């Protein structure tokens, strides 16, 4: 590609350009405490182990983003058997009600003790954020795009008394005694892709500046492979430190119908 | 008339008036420069009034006009499956683009020259506001993709709820005309026909193996293309790690919420189908071979069909899922 401004550079100079790119992203983080996109790119540049599993702090704009909240609300609904868990082609009831009924593959839960459950599902920051998003939206799109949000809960159950003479359903109050979540993703590239990005070297007089006359440059990700092949960066998997979900809309207790037909 | 009905009515009127605008903007004055240029991408605030026509954002100066028939759902609006025709012209080094649902597919009279001068920029196109606080106007984004295609993103919807979002590609066909390729689908992840082996930095204790299912959402770093999620079998023993992507799906999920891990079941995950990973056999039952790891797929009739079978070395005595053990203290 004629516009691949990095094609003629040796890997070390390409790596230096990516480092300046991360600095440029960081400089434009706006009101964010930290640019996750810059942080992850720097980790990629400093990593030398392609099998590495790194742990990072979950930035506040990830923890509080509406997309994250929407996923956590969905997780709550799955745990409470209010919504089916998405399998891809189909959906299946999961969570507490099949356990209260002892419906395979769920072991019978007699609510005498707490149970723990995990659920993880895809969360995506939509591509429209590159067009319509705020600082947080774009940072999360360019750093995570699609990732798995994994929630772990410990729940207790309490039988709700039936009104005398009532033939109503047996309700059980479910209390979330613990609700934590973490994000998991892989930082690696599709080497056949490219993206137009703000040029960190625009207007720079420093030696080695790339396309200094251009405000933006097209970065072809095949250059990322060149850096990795030269041992100057490596892909990695990462998990954020788990955080406790405190949003009461997600952690509030709820009543479920233990006898409901699934 | 309900609020939804009123809203639909407004959009009907907007669309019709917009039709006329297209004629003016594209047919009569194709060379017209964009109406306004703004340095940053943002939706107008609630109630913000946009002049009828177009509003262009940033340097690329794309001008887009969307024509759509009234959409009955989504509070008066619904997802636009795809624009059926695209018209585009370059005027004074700037693009004039029109997407239309009213034209038959392929009726795109003009061709787009090389798109490289045009960055990935946003165009807002909207009927004159003010809009109800919960309604977003049209948003159209175009990003050059390769030499002969654009990716488009079309947003139409309500604030505070999932917007009607259409994504796709505009690409030149054999006749040189530009066509909408329809909503983009996530690119399926490449599957491995056999496990891919790598070396672990630290050895797993002798006689032990770790095994689990993992959902892979990688491959989308700084990417405008969405990859499907991959379902991966991961096995580690000694200093060896085996990874095999064996399923690809738009959205995967996993966890004990899907079902308890009864004896010998190590993991459970969904990716298109429901899968479980279990160990079968042991050195004590069969002195000559190590344990087998089996990935089964759940069939509609309730039975399980083996999908992957992996024999572990004879010296392996225990196989465990490290994540599962961490989650077991409270049962479930």
XYZ file of N, CA and C in Angstrom, chain B residues 181-332:
456
model
N -23.528 -3.387 0.609
C -23.393 -4.827 0.789
C -24.258 -5.351 1.922
N -24.998 -4.465 2.550
C -25.890 -4.926 3.598
C -25.213 -4.887 4.950
N -25.971 -5.165 5.978
C -25.415 -5.097 7.323
C -24.208 -6.014 7.447
N -23.227 -5.530 8.118
C -22.038 -6.355 8.278
C -22.328 -7.493 9.237
N -21.734 -8.582 8.961
C -21.801 -9.697 9.896
C -20.414 -9.829 10.507
N -20.400 -10.294 11.694
C -19.098 -10.502 12.314
C -18.329 -11.555 11.524
N -17.073 -11.323 11.404
C -16.238 -12.255 10.656
C -16.021 -13.503 11.502
N -16.322 -14.676 10.953
C -16.097 -15.891 11.742
C -14.623 -16.066 12.068
N -14.364 -16.580 13.219
C -12.993 -16.807 13.648
C -12.478 -18.104 13.023
N -11.241 -18.090 12.653
C -10.661 -19.281 12.035
C -10.532 -20.393 13.071
N -10.979 -21.582 12.692
C -10.928 -22.715 13.617
C -9.625 -23.486 13.424
N -9.170 -24.105 14.480
C -7.973 -24.939 14.413
C -8.403 -26.390 14.198
N -7.777 -27.038 13.231
C -8.115 -28.451 12.998
C -7.451 -29.328 14.045
N -6.427 -28.815 14.678
C -5.725 -29.564 15.724
C -5.217 -28.570 16.756
N -4.907 -29.039 17.952
C -4.391 -28.109 18.964
C -3.090 -27.451 18.515
N -2.970 -26.180 18.871
C -1.740 -25.440 18.589
C -0.908 -25.427 19.873
N 0.326 -25.873 19.758
C 1.149 -26.061 20.960
C 2.076 -24.885 21.178
N 2.257 -24.530 22.438
C 3.238 -23.509 22.808
C 3.878 -23.926 24.130
N 4.908 -23.203 24.492
C 5.660 -23.538 25.701
C 5.262 -22.590 26.821
N 4.976 -23.164 27.987
C 4.613 -22.347 29.138
C 5.871 -21.804 29.804
N 5.790 -20.583 30.315
C 6.970 -20.044 30.999
C 7.267 -20.780 32.302
N 6.229 -21.326 32.942
C 6.425 -22.094 34.174
C 5.722 -23.432 34.022
N 6.395 -24.472 34.486
C 5.845 -25.824 34.317
C 4.713 -26.077 35.310
N 3.737 -26.839 34.858
C 2.675 -27.328 35.736
C 3.274 -28.476 36.565
N 2.939 -28.586 37.841
C 3.502 -29.671 38.660
C 3.303 -31.041 38.008
N 4.294 -31.893 38.202
C 4.272 -33.224 37.573
C 3.010 -33.977 37.949
N 2.479 -34.721 36.996
C 1.301 -35.532 37.240
C -0.010 -34.764 37.153
N 0.063 -33.447 36.961
C -1.161 -32.654 36.921
C -1.357 -32.026 35.539
N -2.601 -31.812 35.219
C -2.941 -31.079 33.997
C -4.066 -30.101 34.326
N -4.055 -28.996 33.644
C -5.127 -28.014 33.767
C -5.884 -27.981 32.446
N -7.186 -27.865 32.524
C -7.975 -27.830 31.281
C -9.215 -26.975 31.510
N -9.543 -26.177 30.519
C -10.748 -25.367 30.607
C -11.162 -24.892 29.218
N -12.321 -24.330 29.150
C -12.814 -23.718 27.917
C -12.707 -22.207 28.076
N -12.317 -21.558 27.018
C -12.081 -20.116 27.090
C -12.749 -19.442 25.895
N -13.333 -18.302 26.148
C -13.937 -17.527 25.058
C -12.950 -16.462 24.619
N -12.593 -16.493 23.357
C -11.567 -15.602 22.817
C -12.233 -14.450 22.070
N -12.031 -13.254 22.598
C -12.596 -12.061 21.950
C -11.500 -11.186 21.355
N -10.338 -11.755 21.130
C -9.214 -10.970 20.622
C -9.302 -10.738 19.116
N -8.231 -10.160 18.607
C -8.144 -9.928 17.164
C -8.843 -8.666 16.699
N -9.308 -7.851 17.654
C -10.037 -6.649 17.238
C -9.385 -5.382 17.750
N -8.108 -5.464 18.080
C -7.414 -4.274 18.551
C -7.351 -3.225 17.445
N -7.760 -2.019 17.765
C -7.808 -0.915 16.796
C -8.392 -1.394 15.471
N -9.532 -1.978 15.566
C -10.139 -2.592 14.386
C -11.532 -2.033 14.160
N -11.890 -1.875 12.904
C -13.251 -1.449 12.596
C -14.090 -2.645 12.165
N -13.526 -3.812 12.260
C -14.245 -5.011 11.879
C -14.495 -5.842 13.127
N -15.667 -6.410 13.220
C -15.987 -7.215 14.383
C -15.739 -8.681 14.077
N -14.983 -9.296 14.936
C -14.729 -10.725 14.816
C -15.691 -11.469 15.721
N -16.086 -12.642 15.280
C -16.879 -13.485 16.159
C -16.024 -13.939 17.343
N -16.695 -14.388 18.372
C -16.007 -14.948 19.532
C -15.595 -16.383 19.211
N -14.413 -16.752 19.652
C -13.959 -18.124 19.468
C -14.069 -18.893 20.768
N -14.441 -20.152 20.670
C -14.438 -21.018 21.859
C -13.203 -21.909 21.771
N -12.401 -21.865 22.818
C -11.076 -22.478 22.786
C -10.968 -23.529 23.886
N -10.449 -24.682 23.521
C -10.050 -25.676 24.516
C -8.599 -25.385 24.884
N -8.353 -25.188 26.171
C -6.989 -24.925 26.649
C -6.584 -26.065 27.579
N -5.445 -26.660 27.299
C -4.917 -27.745 28.138
C -3.455 -27.436 28.431
N -3.083 -27.583 29.690
C -1.697 -27.336 30.090
C -1.193 -28.512 30.921
N -0.019 -28.984 30.615
C 0.673 -29.972 31.459
C 2.167 -29.853 31.163
N 2.966 -30.139 32.196
C 4.396 -29.926 32.019
C 4.648 -28.487 31.598
N 5.426 -28.338 30.566
C 5.636 -26.982 30.022
C 4.872 -26.805 28.720
N 3.940 -27.716 28.458
C 3.196 -27.657 27.193
C 1.824 -27.016 27.393
N 1.460 -26.188 26.440
C 0.098 -25.656 26.388
C -0.495 -25.966 25.022
N -1.673 -26.545 25.042
C -2.401 -26.836 23.803
C -3.631 -25.939 23.765
N -3.802 -25.260 22.648
C -4.985 -24.413 22.470
C -5.632 -24.762 21.136
N -6.910 -24.977 21.158
C -7.618 -25.290 19.921
C -8.924 -24.501 19.869
N -9.010 -23.599 18.897
C -10.266 -22.891 18.651
C -11.172 -23.849 17.890
N -12.280 -24.256 18.490
C -13.110 -25.273 17.840
C -14.523 -24.781 17.532
N -14.856 -23.575 17.914
C -16.181 -23.041 17.553
C -16.071 -21.532 17.431
N -16.912 -20.967 16.591
C -16.960 -19.518 16.391
C -18.418 -19.098 16.414
N -18.693 -18.010 17.102
C -20.085 -17.615 17.263
C -20.158 -16.102 17.472
N -21.294 -15.494 17.146
C -21.417 -14.056 17.355
C -21.283 -13.661 18.820
N -21.688 -14.538 19.698
C -21.666 -14.207 21.116
C -21.559 -15.490 21.920
N -20.568 -15.551 22.783
C -20.400 -16.743 23.604
C -20.668 -16.435 25.059
N -20.950 -17.475 25.824
C -21.135 -17.288 27.257
C -20.701 -18.561 27.961
N -20.416 -18.436 29.221
C -20.045 -19.621 29.977
C -20.204 -19.360 31.461
N -20.062 -20.411 32.225
C -20.114 -20.263 33.664
C -21.055 -21.254 34.305
N -20.921 -21.403 35.622
C -21.723 -22.386 36.345
C -23.191 -22.001 36.389
N -23.523 -20.753 36.052
C -24.945 -20.390 35.993
C -25.683 -21.234 34.956
N -24.936 -21.753 33.974
C -25.549 -22.579 32.925
C -25.812 -24.004 33.410
N -25.230 -24.367 34.532
C -25.436 -25.713 35.043
C -24.299 -26.079 35.961
N -24.597 -26.955 36.907
C -23.551 -27.365 37.844
C -22.510 -28.218 37.138
N -21.352 -28.221 37.720
C -20.281 -29.066 37.196
C -20.298 -30.380 37.967
N -21.088 -31.332 37.469
C -21.144 -32.610 38.143
C -19.799 -33.332 37.975
N -19.704 -34.468 38.589
C -18.442 -35.225 38.603
C -17.867 -35.348 37.184
N -16.609 -35.058 37.081
C -15.821 -35.187 35.857
C -16.102 -34.100 34.815
N -17.087 -33.267 35.042
C -17.290 -32.133 34.123
C -16.397 -30.982 34.584
N -15.558 -30.538 33.686
C -14.583 -29.498 34.030
C -15.061 -28.106 33.647
N -15.864 -28.021 32.612
C -16.286 -26.693 32.187
C -17.493 -26.812 31.272
N -18.157 -25.699 31.130
C -19.372 -25.628 30.324
C -19.352 -24.271 29.630
N -19.610 -24.243 28.358
C -19.607 -22.957 27.642
C -20.548 -23.045 26.453
N -21.032 -21.897 26.065
C -21.948 -21.825 24.927
C -21.327 -20.960 23.844
N -21.332 -21.498 22.659
C -20.853 -20.732 21.505
C -21.563 -21.323 20.280
N -22.714 -20.796 19.988
C -23.544 -21.411 18.950
C -24.286 -22.601 19.525
N -23.555 -23.544 20.042
C -24.107 -24.698 20.740
C -23.595 -24.682 22.172
N -24.194 -25.557 22.970
C -23.716 -25.700 24.342
C -22.684 -26.828 24.373
N -21.546 -26.564 24.969
C -20.464 -27.552 25.042
C -20.121 -27.810 26.504
N -19.613 -29.004 26.747
C -19.063 -29.295 28.068
C -17.733 -30.001 27.882
N -16.846 -29.729 28.810
C -15.533 -30.369 28.821
C -15.496 -31.313 30.007
N -15.145 -32.556 29.749
C -15.090 -33.508 30.854
C -13.882 -34.426 30.701
N -13.516 -35.027 31.796
C -12.415 -35.997 31.773
C -13.019 -37.387 31.830
N -12.408 -38.281 31.114
C -12.902 -39.660 31.104
C -11.721 -40.601 31.240
N -11.891 -41.604 32.037
C -10.810 -42.556 32.248
C -9.792 -41.995 33.214
N -8.998 -42.869 33.764
C -7.939 -42.440 34.665
C -6.895 -43.529 34.692
N -5.701 -43.205 35.149
C -4.652 -44.221 35.190
C -5.050 -45.434 36.014
N -5.858 -45.226 37.052
C -6.213 -46.371 37.884
C -7.195 -47.291 37.168
N -7.980 -46.738 36.277
C -8.932 -47.579 35.556
C -8.290 -48.201 34.327
N -7.315 -47.544 33.817
C -6.677 -48.030 32.603
C -5.189 -47.704 32.717
N -4.463 -48.655 33.199
C -3.077 -48.413 33.543
C -2.191 -47.993 32.397
N -2.613 -48.246 31.169
C -1.738 -47.984 30.040
C -1.919 -46.601 29.438
N -2.999 -45.978 29.693
C -3.211 -44.678 29.063
C -3.578 -43.631 30.102
N -3.317 -42.388 29.759
C -3.668 -41.296 30.644
C -5.126 -40.943 30.478
N -5.571 -39.959 31.226
C -6.968 -39.557 31.106
C -7.275 -38.953 29.737
N -8.521 -39.065 29.371
C -8.996 -38.458 28.122
C -9.746 -37.177 28.473
N -9.530 -36.181 27.667
C -10.361 -34.991 27.752
C -11.325 -35.007 26.578
N -12.582 -34.794 26.862
C -13.584 -34.847 25.804
C -14.433 -33.576 25.842
N -14.586 -32.971 24.693
C -15.531 -31.867 24.551
C -16.754 -32.415 23.840
N -17.890 -32.310 24.502
C -19.155 -32.782 23.927
C -20.031 -31.598 23.560
N -20.780 -31.788 22.496
C -21.759 -30.777 22.072
C -23.166 -31.259 22.429
N -23.944 -30.359 22.986
C -25.309 -30.721 23.371
C -26.208 -30.719 22.146
N -26.908 -31.814 21.940
C -27.791 -31.932 20.781
C -29.231 -31.605 21.178
N -30.036 -31.217 20.186
C -31.423 -30.856 20.512
C -32.196 -31.965 21.214
N -31.826 -33.228 20.969
C -32.556 -34.318 21.618
C -32.093 -34.557 23.051
N -31.174 -33.710 23.516
C -30.735 -33.815 24.904
C -29.476 -34.626 25.093
N -29.049 -35.324 24.055
C -27.837 -36.133 24.190
C -26.599 -35.280 23.902
N -25.454 -35.873 24.170
C -24.187 -35.163 23.984
C -23.374 -35.877 22.918
N -22.824 -35.098 22.010
C -22.044 -35.659 20.907
C -20.573 -35.262 21.075
N -19.677 -36.251 21.132
C -18.256 -35.908 21.269
C -17.776 -35.081 20.073
N -17.082 -34.000 20.369
C -16.560 -33.120 19.328
C -15.039 -33.164 19.269
N -14.419 -33.188 20.422
C -12.961 -33.273 20.510
C -12.621 -34.319 21.558
N -11.659 -35.137 21.245
C -11.163 -36.092 22.226
C -9.644 -35.983 22.246
N -9.106 -35.834 23.429
C -7.671 -35.590 23.543
C -7.113 -36.504 24.631
N -6.176 -37.350 24.233
C -5.548 -38.259 25.202
C -4.366 -37.551 25.853
N -4.351 -37.561 27.172
C -3.241 -36.947 27.893
C -2.173 -37.996 28.174
N -0.953 -37.573 28.414
C 0.121 -38.541 28.681
C -0.187 -39.407 29.902
N 0.403 -40.577 29.913
C 0.087 -41.537 30.971
C 0.478 -41.032 32.360
N 1.466 -40.140 32.412
C 1.902 -39.694 33.743
C 0.933 -38.698 34.380
N -0.048 -38.238 33.634
C -1.027 -37.294 34.188
C -2.006 -38.058 35.084
N -2.129 -37.604 36.315
C -3.015 -38.296 37.253
C -4.245 -37.454 37.601
N -4.088 -36.174 37.594
C -5.246 -35.326 37.906
C -5.399 -34.250 36.837
N -6.638 -33.969 36.524
C -6.956 -32.885 35.593
C -7.952 -31.977 36.294
N -7.674 -30.695 36.296
C -8.591 -29.793 36.986
C -8.710 -28.485 36.223
N -9.811 -27.820 36.507
C -10.053 -26.490 35.944
C -9.756 -25.483 37.048
N -8.680 -24.723 36.934
C -8.300 -23.840 38.044
C -9.378 -22.822 38.375
N -10.087 -22.350 37.401
C -11.138 -21.373 37.648
C -12.278 -21.999 38.438
N -12.607 -23.230 38.113
C -13.702 -23.922 38.784
C -13.385 -24.114 40.257
N -12.159 -24.469 40.550
C -11.805 -24.700 41.950
C -11.919 -23.437 42.769
N -11.599 -22.307 42.131
C -11.690 -21.058 42.865
C -13.134 -20.723 43.219
N -14.057 -21.215 42.414
C -15.454 -20.818 42.618
C -16.231 -21.838 43.439
N -15.565 -22.897 43.923
C -16.295 -23.970 44.563
C -16.540 -23.836 46.072
N -15.809 -22.994 46.793
C -15.943 -23.048 48.251
C -17.383 -22.942 48.757
N -18.200 -22.239 48.021
C -19.579 -22.070 48.486
C -20.527 -23.020 47.779
N -19.984 -23.978 47.067
C -20.857 -24.895 46.362
C -21.369 -24.285 45.096
N -22.530 -24.774 44.651
C -23.113 -24.254 43.424
C -22.485 -24.858 42.240
